[in-house]
Amino acid sequence: MRRLLPLILLATPLTVPLAVYAPAVSAVENVTLTFWTFLDPKKNTPREKAWAEIIQAFEKKNPGITVRPEVFPWKEISPKLIVASSAGRGPDVTLVETDLSEKLARGKILEPLDRYIAAGDPRIRDDLYHPETRIVDGQTFSLNMWTNGTALFYRKDLFEKAGLKPPRTVDEFVAAAKTLTVDSRGDGRIDQWGFAEGTARSQPFGQRTLFPLIWAQGGVIVTPDGKAAFNNPAGVKAVQWFVDLVKVQKVMPPDIVNLTYDEHLQGFMAGRYAMIFEGMHRYQNTQTSPVVKGKVGLSYIPSWDGKKPSPTPVTGWDIGIGAYSKQKDAAWKFIMHALSYESQMTNAKIAGQVPARRSVAKDLYFQSADATEIKFVLDYLALGSQEFPRTKNVDRLMDLFNQAINEVLLNDVPVKVALDRAAAKYNEGI
Amino acid sequence: MTITFSVRWVKYSLTFLVLAGVAILMLTPVVWILVTSLKPEAEIYRFPPQWIPLQFTLDNYKAVLQSSMPMYFVNSIVVAVGTIVLTLFIAMHAGYAVSRFQFRGKNVFLFLLMASHMMPGVASLVPTYLLAGKLGLLDTYAVLILVYSMWQTPLVVWLIQGFLESVPATLDQAAMIDGYSRLGAFYRVVLPLSKPGLAASAIVVFVYAWNEFIMALTLTSADNMRLAQVGLKYYISQYGIQWGELAAAVILSIVPVLILFVLLQRWFVYGLTSGALKG
């Protein structure tokens, strides 16, 4: 025994960490993982086909583990996670809306991933775009699965006809919008507007146009301690410019106060708007409209001075482990597989998704003609991007910001006053 | 004579115009959805939109019928019919009891019953989910039937009670003199006379169970247990809205309610109004 004692003492420092991290590396067998997603692998759209392939490859590599996707409408995943977790239940793995990841993390709905990352591949976090936004109170609760940049979608045919080039500055943007605002039937009613962005309360999205213009001036939306700061001079300047598009320049319809996120895209696809700012994940959908098929150009979001485009707002989906999962090791295995080089390439090639990992983006495929749209986003990300702010109540923040715009548009309230009120209301609430 | 006729004619015309106006207002969105469901993709995006499309297609209906929607419709029918049966079974007995017996706290009981119906459903979402999970009822027809019945029973007790009070109690007594028990009198004499009230209640319950969304979404996760209302939401994706298929699915989802209403329309109107004239 005395002979063994030094060996035991030597082995202890090695075995303790192994024991601590054992769950992350232990073999898992005969496990069914529930995976909450909004993409149904049984369906036939490219994104859904890509997921089917990713899951199939995972099950092949891990014969003891079966993935059972449970599919929900995309806007319902977060509410359902909240309800299920309140009752001590939930999925093993779930897709997480990036904007809501902090809210879900603070609600103890997601499992911290740090020990799995440390035991697996610690470099993975820094390989993602904006890794800092995944950290809540010093812990990481989700990892980015895919990235969606935002761009200016414009009608190439209309631009060519009018001899216009994609705008680089906001002034060029206004000039183009003026040219493309047309009363084609001469009845005093505009049939085609130069630009539109919706601020309807049910699906407000004014932030998509305005946050990049605030960021481009060095302004912030929230302070580091989570308070609303969009009422700063950069915010006032951007909102004033936006409101003037309706009131002064008359290139945006006044009914944007009732225009939703979905209707704004439908309007562009119907030829009602010549330009919109839109998430790149919706580009393929525009090609289903015979009105604009093959006529949609992509450009960067203009900036104030034209030296560099405004940063593209990055949205997307994260992937995480449900806090109440009883099979967290297997869940982590699946996450690592979903984020693997192979799966990210599958997602890019089949679904046209922009990879979430910088190392994957270096693949030569993204220089090829098949990946033109993805390359556009990757180039834009390299020039500058920002994620929408993570705050305790991001929905409320966006709602109040858009309400302030509507107040200016509908009630002629000065921009500064409306933004101050909205920021104060948000800060009171938190 | 002529003046009386003219006044009456003007009155009728005005009534007709107002009712026709309201009907057009209510039906316009439905007609628009119907027209959209028959349009090919190119027509849907045409601006300005056309009421009468240049081209008609049934492709949207084909796509819906080849998807999982028919299974969701069957699920909705099972749940709606189950809810009607359970709700009516409980409510007709409760309604009979409160219409025929005087007991201490009856009014308070009825008030509390209705008050419970007024609580927003979302308030009980988490406890209901927790309870269903503990009982192993998640992803079953049973949980939806139980929850929907729990919500609809108070309202239906009120509806049926109002109706039963219009059926003379002397009929029960006469049946009991003839040898029926209290329940026998209820089943054999009162219930057949209450068919209009039951039919009206059945429609109310069916429409509720058919249209309910949040509970159906929360208490089921498996694809084979999904209800039609939840299925409709899948046509609105993060990438855009499949308008043609969504419109076709909406039209198909209206059909069962429409059929039920047409079949029970006579009783529905009678059932709802007769309770109002009790005594």
XYZ file of C-alpha atoms in Angstrom:
709
model
C 0.000 0.000 0.000
C 2.908 2.284 0.863
C 4.279 1.634 -2.571
C 1.002 2.585 -4.123
C 0.563 5.786 -2.138
C 2.871 7.972 -4.303
C 1.114 6.672 -7.373
C -2.285 7.474 -5.895
C -1.091 10.963 -4.905
C 0.315 11.482 -8.379
C -2.801 10.264 -10.040
C -5.205 12.352 -7.940
C -4.594 15.741 -9.638
C -5.088 14.037 -12.971
C -8.206 12.078 -12.100
C -10.088 14.873 -10.316
C -10.381 17.100 -13.408
C -11.163 14.066 -15.479
C -13.957 13.173 -13.074
C -15.276 16.720 -13.205
C -15.329 16.733 -16.989
C -16.220 13.098 -17.330
C -19.840 13.758 -18.319
C -18.705 15.808 -21.261
C -16.598 13.098 -22.760
C -18.267 9.902 -21.618
C -19.807 7.566 -24.140
C -23.572 7.815 -24.474
C -25.732 5.025 -25.777
C -29.369 4.390 -26.603
C -30.476 7.914 -26.106
C -33.231 9.875 -27.836
C -32.581 13.586 -27.990
C -35.507 15.953 -28.371
C -34.508 18.830 -30.599
C -36.717 21.925 -30.762
C -36.470 23.554 -34.135
C -38.540 25.514 -36.621
C -37.069 23.650 -39.587
C -38.808 20.362 -40.253
C -36.282 17.818 -41.585
C -39.173 15.914 -43.188
C -39.928 18.802 -45.523
C -38.303 19.755 -48.776
C -37.038 23.318 -48.559
C -33.236 23.644 -48.827
C -32.849 24.601 -45.168
C -34.934 21.669 -44.044
C -33.071 19.266 -46.331
C -29.776 20.494 -44.886
C -30.989 19.752 -41.342
C -32.151 16.308 -42.359
C -28.663 15.611 -43.691
C -26.949 16.979 -40.585
C -29.113 14.843 -38.304
C -28.639 11.759 -40.463
C -24.857 12.174 -40.411
C -24.899 12.577 -36.624
C -26.976 9.443 -36.071
C -24.655 7.519 -38.363
C -21.607 8.640 -36.397
C -23.297 8.008 -33.046
C -25.253 4.767 -33.412
C -26.668 4.916 -29.868
C -28.186 8.365 -30.223
C -31.382 9.240 -32.068
C -32.436 12.829 -32.681
C -36.169 13.503 -32.533
C -36.946 16.940 -33.959
C -39.999 18.651 -32.497
C -40.993 21.422 -34.866
C -42.658 24.685 -33.847
C -43.427 27.940 -35.647
C -40.260 30.041 -35.340
C -41.818 32.774 -33.217
C -43.237 30.207 -30.791
C -40.020 28.424 -29.798
C -39.011 30.967 -27.144
C -42.454 31.234 -25.475
C -42.727 27.446 -25.466
C -39.261 27.151 -23.903
C -40.320 29.545 -21.158
C -43.531 27.627 -20.391
C -41.843 24.219 -20.480
C -38.983 25.341 -18.266
C -41.380 26.881 -15.749
C -42.779 23.381 -15.396
C -39.312 21.832 -15.081
C -39.331 20.351 -18.549
C -37.955 21.182 -21.943
C -35.906 19.885 -24.849
C -32.452 18.372 -24.842
C -31.275 20.657 -27.634
C -32.969 23.761 -28.946
C -32.496 26.459 -31.513
C -32.352 29.834 -29.783
C -33.263 33.185 -31.316
C -30.039 35.171 -30.986
C -31.852 38.315 -29.868
C -33.502 36.416 -27.026
C -30.574 34.303 -25.902
C -29.751 36.553 -22.958
C -33.343 36.565 -21.772
C -33.474 32.764 -21.933
C -30.093 32.453 -20.209
C -31.142 34.691 -17.332
C -34.348 32.715 -17.001
C -32.250 29.561 -16.360
C -33.867 28.010 -19.395
C -30.560 27.128 -21.028
C -27.696 25.088 -19.616
C -24.313 26.850 -19.260
C -21.958 25.355 -21.830
C -18.619 26.457 -20.401
C -17.521 23.131 -18.927
C -18.371 21.351 -22.175
C -16.499 23.951 -24.204
C -13.488 23.710 -21.873
C -13.425 19.930 -22.087
C -14.080 19.894 -25.818
C -12.753 22.601 -28.090
C -12.209 25.890 -26.203
C -11.374 27.656 -29.477
C -14.893 27.231 -30.798
C -16.278 30.263 -28.980
C -13.732 32.636 -30.498
C -14.282 31.121 -33.919
C -17.813 32.566 -33.948
C -18.795 36.102 -34.904
C -19.429 38.290 -31.831
C -18.540 35.644 -29.197
C -18.814 38.280 -26.469
C -22.587 38.511 -26.907
C -22.929 34.845 -25.966
C -21.589 35.489 -22.468
C -24.130 36.284 -19.772
C -22.864 36.808 -16.219
C -19.581 35.182 -17.181
C -21.137 32.075 -18.700
C -21.905 30.954 -22.234
C -25.410 29.594 -22.750
C -25.639 29.154 -26.511
C -23.418 29.085 -29.586
C -24.192 30.637 -32.929
C -25.501 28.111 -35.428
C -25.757 30.396 -38.433
C -25.426 34.073 -39.163
C -27.739 36.345 -41.103
C -26.432 39.682 -42.227
C -28.675 42.523 -43.356
C -28.258 44.259 -46.710
C -29.889 46.750 -49.034
C -32.131 44.858 -51.456
C -32.689 47.005 -54.519
C -34.365 46.557 -57.888
C -31.500 46.215 -60.374
C -33.813 46.741 -63.350
C -35.214 49.992 -62.009
C -31.774 51.274 -61.068
C -30.416 50.497 -64.541
C -33.385 52.118 -66.235
C -32.924 55.276 -64.173
C -29.134 55.270 -64.614
C -28.582 54.898 -60.873
C -25.823 53.146 -58.985
C -26.328 51.447 -55.601
C -26.127 54.244 -53.013
C -23.046 54.503 -50.804
C -24.195 57.465 -48.708
C -27.523 58.326 -47.171
C -27.753 61.349 -49.503
C -27.310 59.124 -52.560
C -29.875 56.805 -51.022
C -32.438 59.611 -50.711
C -31.723 60.768 -54.266
C -32.266 57.238 -55.609
C -35.425 56.821 -53.543
C -36.794 60.102 -54.946
C -36.171 58.972 -58.520
C -37.834 55.625 -57.851
C -40.937 57.038 -56.145
C -43.373 57.018 -59.042
C -47.000 57.787 -59.782
C -47.046 55.682 -62.935
C -50.767 56.080 -63.649
C -50.812 59.810 -63.096
C -53.766 59.640 -60.712
C -52.024 61.416 -57.870
C -51.362 58.177 -56.024
C -47.879 56.724 -55.690
C -47.683 53.204 -57.182
C -44.052 52.586 -56.412
C -42.248 53.957 -53.370
C -38.502 54.425 -53.255
C -38.122 52.754 -49.869
C -40.100 51.293 -46.971
C -39.446 49.993 -43.492
C -42.218 48.939 -41.113
C -42.761 50.219 -37.607
C -46.136 48.549 -36.925
C -46.584 47.624 -33.314
C -47.346 43.994 -34.064
C -44.024 43.417 -35.856
C -41.870 46.529 -35.534
C -38.604 46.578 -37.450
C -37.470 50.207 -37.691
C -34.360 49.180 -35.782
C -33.063 47.277 -38.812
C -32.686 50.534 -40.743
C -31.835 52.814 -37.859
C -29.446 50.916 -35.603
C -26.778 50.634 -38.343
C -27.044 54.396 -38.888
C -26.598 54.951 -35.151
C -23.678 52.518 -34.962
C -22.092 54.192 -37.991
C -21.837 57.407 -35.945
C -20.267 55.570 -33.014
C -23.532 55.689 -31.070
C -24.858 52.909 -28.870
C -28.346 51.528 -28.369
C -27.881 50.373 -24.777
C -25.228 51.219 -22.228
C -22.987 48.461 -20.835
C -25.233 48.268 -17.749
C -28.247 47.540 -19.967
C -29.967 50.955 -20.026
C -31.536 52.363 -23.182
C -29.303 54.985 -24.795
C -30.845 55.346 -28.256
C -31.864 58.909 -27.344
C -28.255 60.058 -27.799
C -27.390 62.585 -30.574
C -26.593 59.736 -32.995
C -30.044 58.230 -32.361
C -31.800 61.579 -32.791
C -29.960 62.253 -36.074
C -30.795 58.803 -37.466
C -34.476 58.904 -36.488
C -34.849 62.455 -37.812
C -33.423 61.281 -41.156
C -35.837 58.337 -41.181
C -38.889 60.449 -40.348
C -37.889 62.959 -43.031
C -38.085 60.164 -45.616
C -41.851 60.265 -45.019
C -42.486 63.889 -44.149
C -39.942 65.875 -46.127
C -38.536 63.685 -48.895
C -41.844 61.822 -49.407
C -40.092 58.673 -50.613
C -41.529 56.356 -47.945
C -45.295 55.793 -47.490
C -46.865 57.240 -44.346
C -48.579 53.892 -43.698
C -45.289 52.374 -42.509
C -46.761 52.868 -39.033
C -48.975 49.893 -39.918
C -46.415 48.003 -41.995
C -45.109 44.768 -40.476
C -41.879 42.827 -40.948
C -43.596 40.351 -43.280
C -45.657 42.894 -45.231
C -42.567 44.964 -45.932
C -40.959 42.018 -47.741
C -44.218 41.163 -49.524
C -44.456 44.773 -50.724
C -40.955 44.571 -52.194
C -41.774 41.232 -53.827
C -44.924 42.767 -55.299
C -42.929 45.667 -56.755
C -44.402 48.235 -54.410
C -41.062 49.309 -52.943
C -37.877 49.787 -54.969
C -35.519 49.370 -52.014
C -35.676 47.731 -48.602
C -33.225 46.709 -45.932
C -33.668 43.007 -45.379
C -32.024 39.987 -43.770
C -29.974 37.935 -46.211
C -31.816 34.793 -45.111
C -34.839 36.170 -46.988
C -33.045 36.748 -50.270
C -33.959 33.332 -51.695
C -37.599 33.998 -50.875
C -37.615 37.135 -53.036
C -36.730 34.905 -55.987
C -40.094 33.126 -55.676
C -41.852 36.295 -56.796
C -42.184 36.511 -60.586
C -42.301 40.300 -60.220
C -38.745 40.645 -58.889
C -37.142 37.303 -59.810
C -33.614 37.887 -61.130
C -33.979 41.629 -60.563
C -32.863 41.930 -56.935
C -29.490 43.524 -56.353
C -27.601 43.440 -53.070
C -25.643 46.303 -51.654
C -24.234 47.440 -48.333
C -26.230 49.672 -46.016
C -25.216 53.245 -46.902
C -23.370 55.350 -44.378
C -23.323 59.036 -43.590
C -19.992 59.758 -45.289
C -19.654 56.886 -47.759
C -16.136 55.968 -46.608
C -17.260 52.654 -45.160
C -20.730 51.113 -45.163
C -22.812 51.176 -42.008
C -22.281 47.980 -39.991
C -24.639 45.198 -40.971
C -26.928 44.078 -38.163
C -26.319 40.412 -37.563
C -29.122 38.164 -36.497
C -29.432 34.399 -36.727
C -29.984 31.388 -34.588
C -28.001 29.894 -31.781
C -28.078 26.362 -30.516
C -28.111 25.378 -26.850
C -28.922 22.693 -24.311
C -32.191 22.833 -22.372
C -31.607 23.372 -18.646
C -33.815 20.383 -17.813
C -32.278 17.973 -20.299
C -31.420 14.653 -18.717
C -29.024 13.829 -21.540
C -26.743 16.808 -21.638
C -23.654 14.891 -22.749
C -25.387 13.520 -25.808
C -26.929 16.955 -26.388
C -23.468 18.528 -26.395
C -22.265 15.903 -28.859
C -25.078 16.907 -31.188
C -24.257 20.602 -30.818
C -20.602 19.943 -31.633
C -21.703 17.990 -34.670
C -24.046 20.788 -35.803
C -21.198 23.289 -35.472
C -18.623 21.032 -37.116
C -16.891 22.041 -40.329
C -18.780 19.337 -42.185
C -22.242 20.407 -40.962
C -21.569 24.096 -41.518
C -20.550 23.317 -45.086
C -23.691 21.190 -45.557
C -25.755 24.139 -44.365
C -23.936 26.496 -46.714
C -24.030 24.293 -49.796
C -27.603 23.013 -49.493
C -29.320 25.852 -47.688
C -27.186 28.853 -48.609
C -26.656 29.631 -44.922
C -23.776 31.851 -43.947
C -21.481 29.796 -41.697
C -21.263 30.850 -38.097
C -17.580 29.904 -37.800
C -14.878 32.151 -39.240
C -12.627 29.165 -39.950
C -15.334 27.590 -42.136
C -15.793 30.854 -44.032
C -12.227 30.461 -45.339
C -13.231 27.410 -47.383
C -12.634 27.915 -51.105
C -16.271 27.101 -51.799
C -17.158 30.618 -50.676
C -15.042 32.078 -53.483
C -16.975 30.103 -56.087
C -19.863 31.319 -58.278
C -22.241 28.995 -56.372
C -21.746 31.030 -53.238
C -22.114 34.573 -54.557
C -24.724 35.648 -52.003
C -22.894 34.032 -49.090
C -19.647 35.695 -50.195
C -21.442 39.041 -50.250
C -22.412 38.583 -46.607
C -18.977 37.315 -45.596
C -17.349 40.354 -47.226
C -19.827 42.630 -45.466
C -19.163 40.926 -42.135
C -15.453 41.512 -42.696
C -16.103 45.229 -43.271
C -18.162 45.633 -40.115
C -21.083 44.063 -38.304
C -22.927 44.379 -35.024
C -25.503 42.270 -33.279
C -28.738 43.721 -32.027
C -28.334 44.613 -28.366
C -28.837 41.936 -25.719
C -30.797 43.351 -22.854
C -33.094 42.015 -20.186
C -36.159 42.817 -22.281
C -35.120 43.234 -25.878
C -38.692 42.992 -27.202
C -39.747 45.917 -25.031
C -36.724 47.945 -26.127
C -37.556 47.460 -29.811
C -41.239 48.122 -29.195
C -40.608 51.413 -27.398
C -38.076 52.535 -30.016
C -40.555 51.953 -32.847
C -43.381 53.523 -30.878
C -41.263 56.646 -30.526
C -40.877 56.792 -34.320
C -44.630 56.387 -34.742
C -45.248 59.164 -32.232
C -43.086 61.493 -34.318
C -44.791 60.431 -37.538
C -48.362 60.540 -36.265
C -48.343 63.246 -33.581
C -45.502 65.515 -34.729
C -43.698 65.044 -31.428
C -40.068 66.268 -31.712
C -37.669 63.344 -32.242
C -35.593 64.059 -29.128
C -38.682 64.261 -26.915
C -40.123 60.974 -28.263
C -36.828 59.121 -27.879
C -36.252 60.508 -24.373
C -39.695 59.338 -23.326
C -39.158 55.873 -24.807
C -35.725 55.480 -23.183
C -37.054 56.658 -19.807
C -39.961 54.224 -20.018
C -37.619 51.334 -20.784
C -35.185 52.262 -18.033
C -38.013 52.551 -15.486
C -39.135 49.071 -16.448
C -35.767 47.447 -15.836
C -102.578 52.517 -47.333
C -99.978 53.674 -49.880
C -98.159 55.732 -47.231
C -98.068 52.754 -44.816
C -96.759 50.538 -47.602
C -94.088 53.105 -48.556
C -92.938 53.550 -44.955
C -92.708 49.795 -44.533
C -90.862 49.463 -47.853
C -88.348 52.145 -46.869
C -87.900 50.452 -43.471
C -87.261 47.077 -45.046
C -84.949 48.551 -47.638
C -82.927 50.352 -44.990
C -82.704 47.214 -42.881
C -81.676 45.224 -45.916
C -79.032 47.779 -46.898
C -77.540 47.911 -43.397
C -77.489 44.120 -43.087
C -76.073 43.720 -46.595
C -73.385 46.295 -45.785
C -72.406 44.449 -42.617
C -72.434 41.105 -44.446
C -70.207 42.477 -47.229
C -67.849 43.894 -44.616
C -67.630 40.527 -42.869
C -67.366 38.459 -46.029
C -64.838 40.570 -47.939
C -61.755 39.150 -46.168
C -63.079 35.600 -46.636
C -63.694 36.178 -50.351
C -60.244 37.736 -50.672
C -58.666 34.650 -49.029
C -60.678 32.414 -51.358
C -59.500 34.371 -54.414
C -55.879 34.293 -53.162
C -56.080 30.537 -52.650
C -56.950 30.159 -56.332
C -54.168 32.400 -57.621
C -50.802 31.180 -58.881
C -47.714 32.700 -57.260
C -47.334 35.321 -60.020
C -50.880 36.600 -59.457
C -50.496 36.796 -55.700
C -47.638 39.284 -56.017
C -49.328 41.391 -58.703
C -49.622 45.046 -57.730
C -52.159 46.565 -57.671
C -53.884 43.368 -56.522
C -56.612 41.880 -58.732
C -59.962 40.671 -57.432
C -60.426 38.446 -60.445
C -57.182 36.692 -61.306
C -56.161 36.233 -64.933
C -55.293 32.629 -64.163
C -56.897 30.186 -61.732
C -55.090 27.256 -60.177
C -55.805 24.501 -57.686
C -52.085 23.963 -57.023
C -52.296 25.575 -53.595
C -55.037 23.149 -52.543
C -53.043 20.225 -53.948
C -49.989 21.302 -51.959
C -52.030 21.601 -48.766
C -53.693 18.229 -49.260
C -50.321 16.585 -49.915
C -48.823 18.118 -46.752
C -49.542 17.133 -43.132
C -52.543 19.477 -42.980
C -55.165 16.737 -43.571
C -53.753 14.904 -40.524
C -53.969 18.122 -38.508
C -57.603 18.540 -39.607
C -58.394 15.012 -38.418
C -56.709 15.763 -35.077
C -58.746 18.943 -34.730
C -61.963 17.087 -35.495
C -61.176 14.382 -32.915
C -60.402 16.986 -30.262
C -63.398 19.185 -31.131
C -65.862 16.279 -31.126
C -64.362 14.885 -27.907
C -64.671 18.302 -26.304
C -68.312 18.614 -27.385
C -69.189 15.193 -25.956
C -67.449 15.736 -22.612
C -68.588 19.338 -22.201
C -72.212 18.619 -23.051
C -72.286 15.528 -20.830
C -71.091 17.490 -17.794
C -72.904 20.713 -18.583
C -76.329 19.194 -19.281
C -76.389 17.502 -15.886
C -75.091 20.578 -14.107
C -77.465 22.798 -16.066
C -80.412 20.558 -15.176
C -79.445 20.618 -11.500
C -79.259 24.402 -11.297
C -82.433 24.862 -13.315
C -84.536 22.462 -11.237
C -83.146 22.499 -7.695
C -82.918 25.245 -5.161
C -79.849 24.902 -2.977
C -77.881 27.144 -0.682
C -75.313 29.263 -2.508
C -76.780 28.530 -5.952
C -76.318 32.068 -7.233
C -72.817 32.283 -5.809
C -72.018 28.954 -7.472
C -73.272 30.200 -10.823
C -71.397 33.454 -10.436
C -68.148 31.666 -9.575
C -68.682 29.306 -12.462
C -68.902 32.185 -14.911
C -66.052 34.033 -13.196
C -63.791 31.030 -13.758
C -64.600 31.212 -17.464
C -63.460 34.822 -17.565
C -59.933 34.074 -16.388
C -57.593 34.435 -19.385
C -56.431 31.025 -20.569
C -52.809 32.090 -20.724
C -52.822 32.605 -16.936
C -53.208 28.893 -16.389
C -50.782 27.866 -19.120
C -47.850 26.928 -16.883
C -49.860 25.060 -14.201
C -51.782 23.228 -16.909
C -48.565 22.255 -18.669
C -47.015 21.130 -15.377
C -50.058 19.061 -14.446
C -50.307 17.510 -17.891
C -46.624 16.642 -17.758
C -46.933 15.029 -14.328
C -49.943 13.009 -15.463
C -48.130 11.931 -18.612
C -50.806 13.531 -20.769
C -48.665 15.808 -22.927
C -49.017 15.053 -26.619
C -52.371 13.303 -26.241
C -55.895 14.045 -27.422
C -57.051 13.545 -23.841
C -55.226 16.572 -22.470
C -56.683 18.925 -25.068
C -60.180 17.508 -24.648
C -59.937 17.861 -20.864
C -58.562 21.396 -20.966
C -61.008 22.640 -23.585
C -63.914 21.038 -21.740
C -62.750 22.659 -18.514
C -62.866 26.052 -20.247
C -66.161 25.591 -22.015
C -68.205 23.832 -19.335
C -69.025 26.998 -17.309
C -70.321 28.836 -20.365
C -72.321 25.846 -21.567
C -73.834 25.275 -18.090
C -75.161 28.832 -18.303
C -76.425 28.348 -21.845
C -78.171 25.058 -21.095
C -79.519 26.229 -17.764
C -81.179 29.191 -19.485
C -82.671 26.866 -22.038
C -83.849 24.231 -19.531
C -85.628 26.863 -17.499
C -87.841 27.448 -20.512
C -88.894 23.775 -20.432
C -91.765 23.544 -17.900
C -90.829 21.654 -14.720
C -94.329 20.149 -14.748
C -93.181 17.907 -17.597
C -90.536 16.305 -15.345
C -93.114 15.888 -12.603
C -95.588 14.272 -14.968
C -92.889 11.858 -16.158
C -91.993 10.983 -12.583
C -95.678 10.359 -11.755
C -95.633 7.961 -14.712
C -92.817 6.042 -13.021
C -89.598 7.588 -14.292
C -86.797 8.380 -11.891
C -85.451 11.956 -11.828
C -82.656 11.027 -14.261
C -85.087 8.988 -16.354
C -87.367 12.007 -16.658
C -84.402 14.154 -17.596
C -83.064 11.764 -20.255
C -86.403 10.745 -21.755
C -88.511 13.879 -21.492
C -86.460 17.005 -20.862
C -83.398 16.192 -22.968
C -85.280 15.513 -26.230
C -86.968 18.887 -25.786
C -83.576 20.503 -25.203
C -82.022 19.509 -28.524
C -81.909 23.092 -29.851
C -80.057 24.227 -26.723
C -77.621 21.343 -26.988
C -77.072 22.042 -30.688
C -76.371 25.714 -29.995
C -73.946 24.744 -27.245
C -72.280 22.161 -29.505
C -71.564 24.823 -32.131
C -70.151 27.223 -29.559
C -67.869 24.488 -28.175
C -66.841 23.279 -31.631
C -65.871 26.740 -32.821
C -63.821 27.300 -29.652
C -62.009 23.951 -29.869
C -61.452 24.384 -33.602
C -59.943 27.862 -33.281
C -57.934 27.549 -30.070
C -54.193 28.016 -30.610
C -52.087 28.645 -27.527
C -53.054 25.536 -25.523
C -52.794 23.344 -28.613
C -49.319 24.670 -29.281
C -48.166 24.360 -25.684
C -49.559 20.958 -24.793
C -48.477 19.161 -27.952
C -45.075 18.872 -29.581
C -45.267 15.784 -31.783
C -46.168 16.334 -35.424
C -48.829 13.606 -35.389
C -50.681 15.382 -32.571
C -50.694 18.856 -34.096
C -54.011 20.660 -34.564
C -55.066 22.582 -37.677
C -54.765 26.046 -36.104
C -51.159 25.363 -35.132
C -50.499 23.862 -38.571
C -51.648 27.093 -40.243
C -48.946 29.006 -38.437
C -46.258 26.965 -40.217
C -47.064 28.743 -43.455
C -45.685 31.896 -41.839
C -41.985 31.219 -41.668
C -38.997 33.364 -40.841
C -38.158 33.394 -44.518
C -41.528 34.678 -45.654
C -45.197 33.764 -45.942
C -46.513 31.111 -48.340
C -49.632 33.113 -49.130
C -51.221 30.750 -51.663
C -50.972 27.649 -49.508
C -51.865 29.556 -46.357
C -55.024 30.888 -48.014
C -55.959 27.407 -49.271
C -55.405 25.899 -45.815
C -57.498 28.668 -44.223
C -60.368 28.031 -46.648
C -60.205 24.297 -45.940
C -60.176 24.987 -42.200
C -63.371 27.028 -42.491
C -65.245 24.181 -44.203
C -65.971 21.943 -41.151
C -67.313 24.873 -39.124
C -69.403 25.962 -42.071
C -70.857 22.457 -42.569
C -71.675 22.111 -38.882
C -73.299 25.514 -38.827
C -75.382 24.842 -41.914
C -76.559 21.526 -40.459
C -77.420 22.958 -37.058
C -78.294 26.510 -38.056
C -82.029 26.175 -37.343
C -81.453 24.767 -33.881
C -78.620 27.177 -33.191
C -80.769 30.265 -33.679
C -83.701 28.714 -31.819
C -81.462 27.482 -29.004
C -79.840 30.828 -28.437
C -83.096 32.790 -28.463
C -85.374 30.426 -26.569
C -83.315 30.686 -23.389
C -83.816 34.410 -23.508
C -87.608 34.045 -23.262
C -87.816 31.788 -20.219
C -90.792 32.094 -17.935
